PDB file of C-alpha atoms in Angstrom:
ATOM      1  CA  UNK A   1     232.090 -43.698 -75.066  1.00  0.00           C
ATOM      2  CA  UNK A   2     232.015 -39.966 -75.639  1.00  0.00           C
ATOM      3  CA  UNK A   3     230.774 -40.147 -79.346  1.00  0.00           C
ATOM      4  CA  UNK A   4     227.627 -42.150 -77.918  1.00  0.00           C
ATOM      5  CA  UNK A   5     227.193 -39.506 -75.152  1.00  0.00           C
ATOM      6  CA  UNK A   6     226.947 -36.834 -77.825  1.00  0.00           C
ATOM      7  CA  UNK A   7     224.600 -38.729 -80.056  1.00  0.00           C
ATOM      8  CA  UNK A   8     222.310 -39.316 -77.077  1.00  0.00           C
ATOM      9  CA  UNK A   9     222.766 -35.528 -76.048  1.00  0.00           C
ATOM     10  CA  UNK A  10     221.798 -34.392 -79.623  1.00  0.00           C
ATOM     11  CA  UNK A  11     219.000 -36.917 -79.884  1.00  0.00           C
ATOM     12  CA  UNK A  12     217.386 -35.608 -76.563  1.00  0.00           C
ATOM     13  CA  UNK A  13     217.883 -31.978 -77.734  1.00  0.00           C
ATOM     14  CA  UNK A  14     216.018 -32.755 -81.137  1.00  0.00           C
ATOM     15  CA  UNK A  15     213.214 -34.534 -79.382  1.00  0.00           C
ATOM     16  CA  UNK A  16     212.856 -31.879 -76.761  1.00  0.00           C
ATOM     17  CA  UNK A  17     212.620 -29.234 -79.711  1.00  0.00           C
ATOM     18  CA  UNK A  18     210.347 -31.402 -81.521  1.00  0.00           C
ATOM     19  CA  UNK A  19     207.810 -31.920 -78.740  1.00  0.00           C
ATOM     20  CA  UNK A  20     207.657 -27.873 -78.265  1.00  0.00           C
ATOM     21  CA  UNK A  21     205.282 -25.964 -80.262  1.00  0.00           C
ATOM     22  CA  UNK A  22     207.583 -24.871 -83.153  1.00  0.00           C
ATOM     23  CA  UNK A  23     208.848 -28.360 -83.556  1.00  0.00           C
ATOM     24  CA  UNK A  24     205.363 -29.779 -83.765  1.00  0.00           C
ATOM     25  CA  UNK A  25     204.362 -27.122 -86.242  1.00  0.00           C
ATOM     26  CA  UNK A  26     207.551 -28.077 -88.410  1.00  0.00           C
ATOM     27  CA  UNK A  27     206.725 -31.615 -88.250  1.00  0.00           C
ATOM     28  CA  UNK A  28     203.105 -31.265 -89.177  1.00  0.00           C
ATOM     29  CA  UNK A  29     203.982 -29.261 -92.048  1.00  0.00           C
ATOM     30  CA  UNK A  30     206.541 -31.968 -93.269  1.00  0.00           C
ATOM     31  CA  UNK A  31     203.389 -34.592 -92.676  1.00  0.00           C
ATOM     32  CA  UNK A  32     201.229 -32.192 -94.841  1.00  0.00           C
ATOM     33  CA  UNK A  33     203.698 -31.985 -97.692  1.00  0.00           C
ATOM     34  CA  UNK A  34     204.463 -35.722 -97.439  1.00  0.00           C
ATOM     35  CA  UNK A  35     200.577 -36.324 -97.657  1.00  0.00           C
ATOM     36  CA  UNK A  36     200.487 -34.219-100.814  1.00  0.00           C
ATOM     37  CA  UNK A  37     203.491 -35.956-102.396  1.00  0.00           C
ATOM     38  CA  UNK A  38     201.768 -39.551-101.720  1.00  0.00           C
ATOM     39  CA  UNK A  39     198.837 -38.317-103.851  1.00  0.00           C
ATOM     40  CA  UNK A  40     200.763 -36.910-106.652  1.00  0.00           C
ATOM     41  CA  UNK A  41     201.049 -38.568-110.060  1.00  0.00           C
ATOM     42  CA  UNK A  42     204.825 -39.022-110.146  1.00  0.00           C
ATOM     43  CA  UNK A  43     206.422 -39.923-107.082  1.00  0.00           C
ATOM     44  CA  UNK A  44     210.119 -39.931-106.897  1.00  0.00           C
ATOM     45  CA  UNK A  45     211.945 -40.216-103.655  1.00  0.00           C
ATOM     46  CA  UNK A  46     213.932 -37.038-104.376  1.00  0.00           C
ATOM     47  CA  UNK A  47     210.968 -34.944-104.886  1.00  0.00           C
ATOM     48  CA  UNK A  48     209.486 -36.263-101.790  1.00  0.00           C
ATOM     49  CA  UNK A  49     212.457 -35.359 -99.667  1.00  0.00           C
ATOM     50  CA  UNK A  50     212.537 -31.738-100.990  1.00  0.00           C
ATOM     51  CA  UNK A  51     208.700 -31.425-100.846  1.00  0.00           C
ATOM     52  CA  UNK A  52     208.804 -32.566 -97.060  1.00  0.00           C
ATOM     53  CA  UNK A  53     211.513 -30.040 -96.356  1.00  0.00           C
ATOM     54  CA  UNK A  54     209.909 -27.218 -98.366  1.00  0.00           C
ATOM     55  CA  UNK A  55     206.668 -27.969 -96.653  1.00  0.00           C
ATOM     56  CA  UNK A  56     207.983 -27.924 -93.120  1.00  0.00           C
ATOM     57  CA  UNK A  57     209.821 -24.462 -93.932  1.00  0.00           C
ATOM     58  CA  UNK A  58     206.340 -22.976 -95.529  1.00  0.00           C
ATOM     59  CA  UNK A  59     204.701 -24.450 -92.453  1.00  0.00           C
ATOM     60  CA  UNK A  60     206.925 -22.547 -90.006  1.00  0.00           C
ATOM     61  CA  UNK A  61     206.669 -19.298 -91.761  1.00  0.00           C
ATOM     62  CA  UNK A  62     202.855 -19.549 -93.037  1.00  0.00           C
ATOM     63  CA  UNK A  63     201.028 -21.103 -90.019  1.00  0.00           C
ATOM     64  CA  UNK A  64     199.871 -17.907 -88.674  1.00  0.00           C
ATOM     65  CA  UNK A  65     198.306 -16.703 -92.085  1.00  0.00           C
ATOM     66  CA  UNK A  66     196.780 -20.376 -92.513  1.00  0.00           C
ATOM     67  CA  UNK A  67     195.305 -20.129 -89.089  1.00  0.00           C
ATOM     68  CA  UNK A  68     193.774 -16.817 -89.921  1.00  0.00           C
ATOM     69  CA  UNK A  69     191.984 -17.968 -92.967  1.00  0.00           C
ATOM     70  CA  UNK A  70     190.829 -21.215 -91.198  1.00  0.00           C
ATOM     71  CA  UNK A  71     189.539 -19.349 -88.211  1.00  0.00           C
ATOM     72  CA  UNK A  72     187.396 -16.949 -90.704  1.00  0.00           C
ATOM     73  CA  UNK A  73     186.259 -19.945 -92.458  1.00  0.00           C
ATOM     74  CA  UNK A  74     185.587 -22.360 -89.136  1.00  0.00           C
ATOM     75  CA  UNK A  75     185.383 -19.890 -86.186  1.00  0.00           C
ATOM     76  CA  UNK A  76     185.244 -22.687 -83.671  1.00  0.00           C
ATOM     77  CA  UNK A  77     188.677 -23.526 -84.451  1.00  0.00           C
ATOM     78  CA  UNK A  78     189.808 -20.436 -82.725  1.00  0.00           C
ATOM     79  CA  UNK A  79     190.066 -21.803 -79.123  1.00  0.00           C
ATOM     80  CA  UNK A  80     191.277 -25.256 -80.142  1.00  0.00           C
ATOM     81  CA  UNK A  81     194.672 -26.167 -78.438  1.00  0.00           C
ATOM     82  CA  UNK A  82     196.158 -27.969 -81.740  1.00  0.00           C
ATOM     83  CA  UNK A  83     194.882 -25.338 -84.125  1.00  0.00           C
ATOM     84  CA  UNK A  84     198.386 -23.950 -84.655  1.00  0.00           C
ATOM     85  CA  UNK A  85     199.620 -27.759 -85.690  1.00  0.00           C
ATOM     86  CA  UNK A  86     196.622 -28.116 -87.919  1.00  0.00           C
ATOM     87  CA  UNK A  87     197.673 -24.823 -89.560  1.00  0.00           C
ATOM     88  CA  UNK A  88     200.995 -25.945 -89.949  1.00  0.00           C
ATOM     89  CA  UNK A  89     199.929 -29.387 -91.628  1.00  0.00           C
ATOM     90  CA  UNK A  90     197.636 -27.292 -94.130  1.00  0.00           C
ATOM     91  CA  UNK A  91     200.416 -25.090 -94.835  1.00  0.00           C
ATOM     92  CA  UNK A  92     202.724 -27.844 -95.736  1.00  0.00           C
ATOM     93  CA  UNK A  93     199.907 -29.502 -97.716  1.00  0.00           C
ATOM     94  CA  UNK A  94     198.765 -26.644 -99.549  1.00  0.00           C
ATOM     95  CA  UNK A  95     201.916 -24.568 -99.630  1.00  0.00           C
ATOM     96  CA  UNK A  96     203.658 -26.395-102.339  1.00  0.00           C
ATOM     97  CA  UNK A  97     201.103 -26.017-104.684  1.00  0.00           C
ATOM     98  CA  UNK A  98     200.975 -22.009-103.658  1.00  0.00           C
ATOM     99  CA  UNK A  99     204.433 -22.135-104.046  1.00  0.00           C
ATOM    100  CA  UNK A 100     204.474 -23.372-107.510  1.00  0.00           C
ATOM    101  CA  UNK A 101     201.519 -21.361-108.490  1.00  0.00           C
ATOM    102  CA  UNK A 102     203.667 -18.053-107.405  1.00  0.00           C
ATOM    103  CA  UNK A 103     206.644 -19.098-109.151  1.00  0.00           C
ATOM    104  CA  UNK A 104     204.781 -19.832-112.448  1.00  0.00           C
ATOM    105  CA  UNK A 105     203.356 -16.206-112.099  1.00  0.00           C
ATOM    106  CA  UNK A 106     206.771 -14.738-111.602  1.00  0.00           C
ATOM    107  CA  UNK A 107     208.197 -16.728-114.579  1.00  0.00           C
ATOM    108  CA  UNK A 108     205.204 -15.744-116.779  1.00  0.00           C
ATOM    109  CA  UNK A 109     205.761 -12.174-115.842  1.00  0.00           C
ATOM    110  CA  UNK A 110     209.524 -12.119-116.174  1.00  0.00           C
ATOM    111  CA  UNK A 111     209.466 -13.853-119.397  1.00  0.00           C
ATOM    112  CA  UNK A 112     206.624 -11.120-120.773  1.00  0.00           C
ATOM    113  CA  UNK A 113     209.155  -8.370-120.162  1.00  0.00           C
ATOM    114  CA  UNK A 114     211.934 -10.152-122.010  1.00  0.00           C
ATOM    115  CA  UNK A 115     209.681 -10.504-125.342  1.00  0.00           C
ATOM    116  CA  UNK A 116     209.374  -6.590-125.042  1.00  0.00           C
ATOM    117  CA  UNK A 117     205.746  -6.585-123.797  1.00  0.00           C
ATOM    118  CA  UNK A 118     204.843  -4.350-120.874  1.00  0.00           C
TER     119      UNK A 118
END
């Protein structure tokens, strides 16, 4: 019986966290990256799981920057109550591509130094 109580306690804690602001942004980032994965050419379950986790983490850290860019582009978003969550979704959606571009630039730069070029 104690195991069931522990499971219920942890489930309640997870639901309480997910209904808070940080949890909603985290979940929105995962949903954004899941959306991006669904529209990709090659869909493997392993890649989708990695993208959802990565998109959630990116949303957790990138939403303030994304919200700043969004409010400059669309000034009416500044006062919306769910604008942070929408910024989390966009961060998860776009963040995967931005991370791939950044990694490709870093690898190209590191590869150029190995060849003796400055």
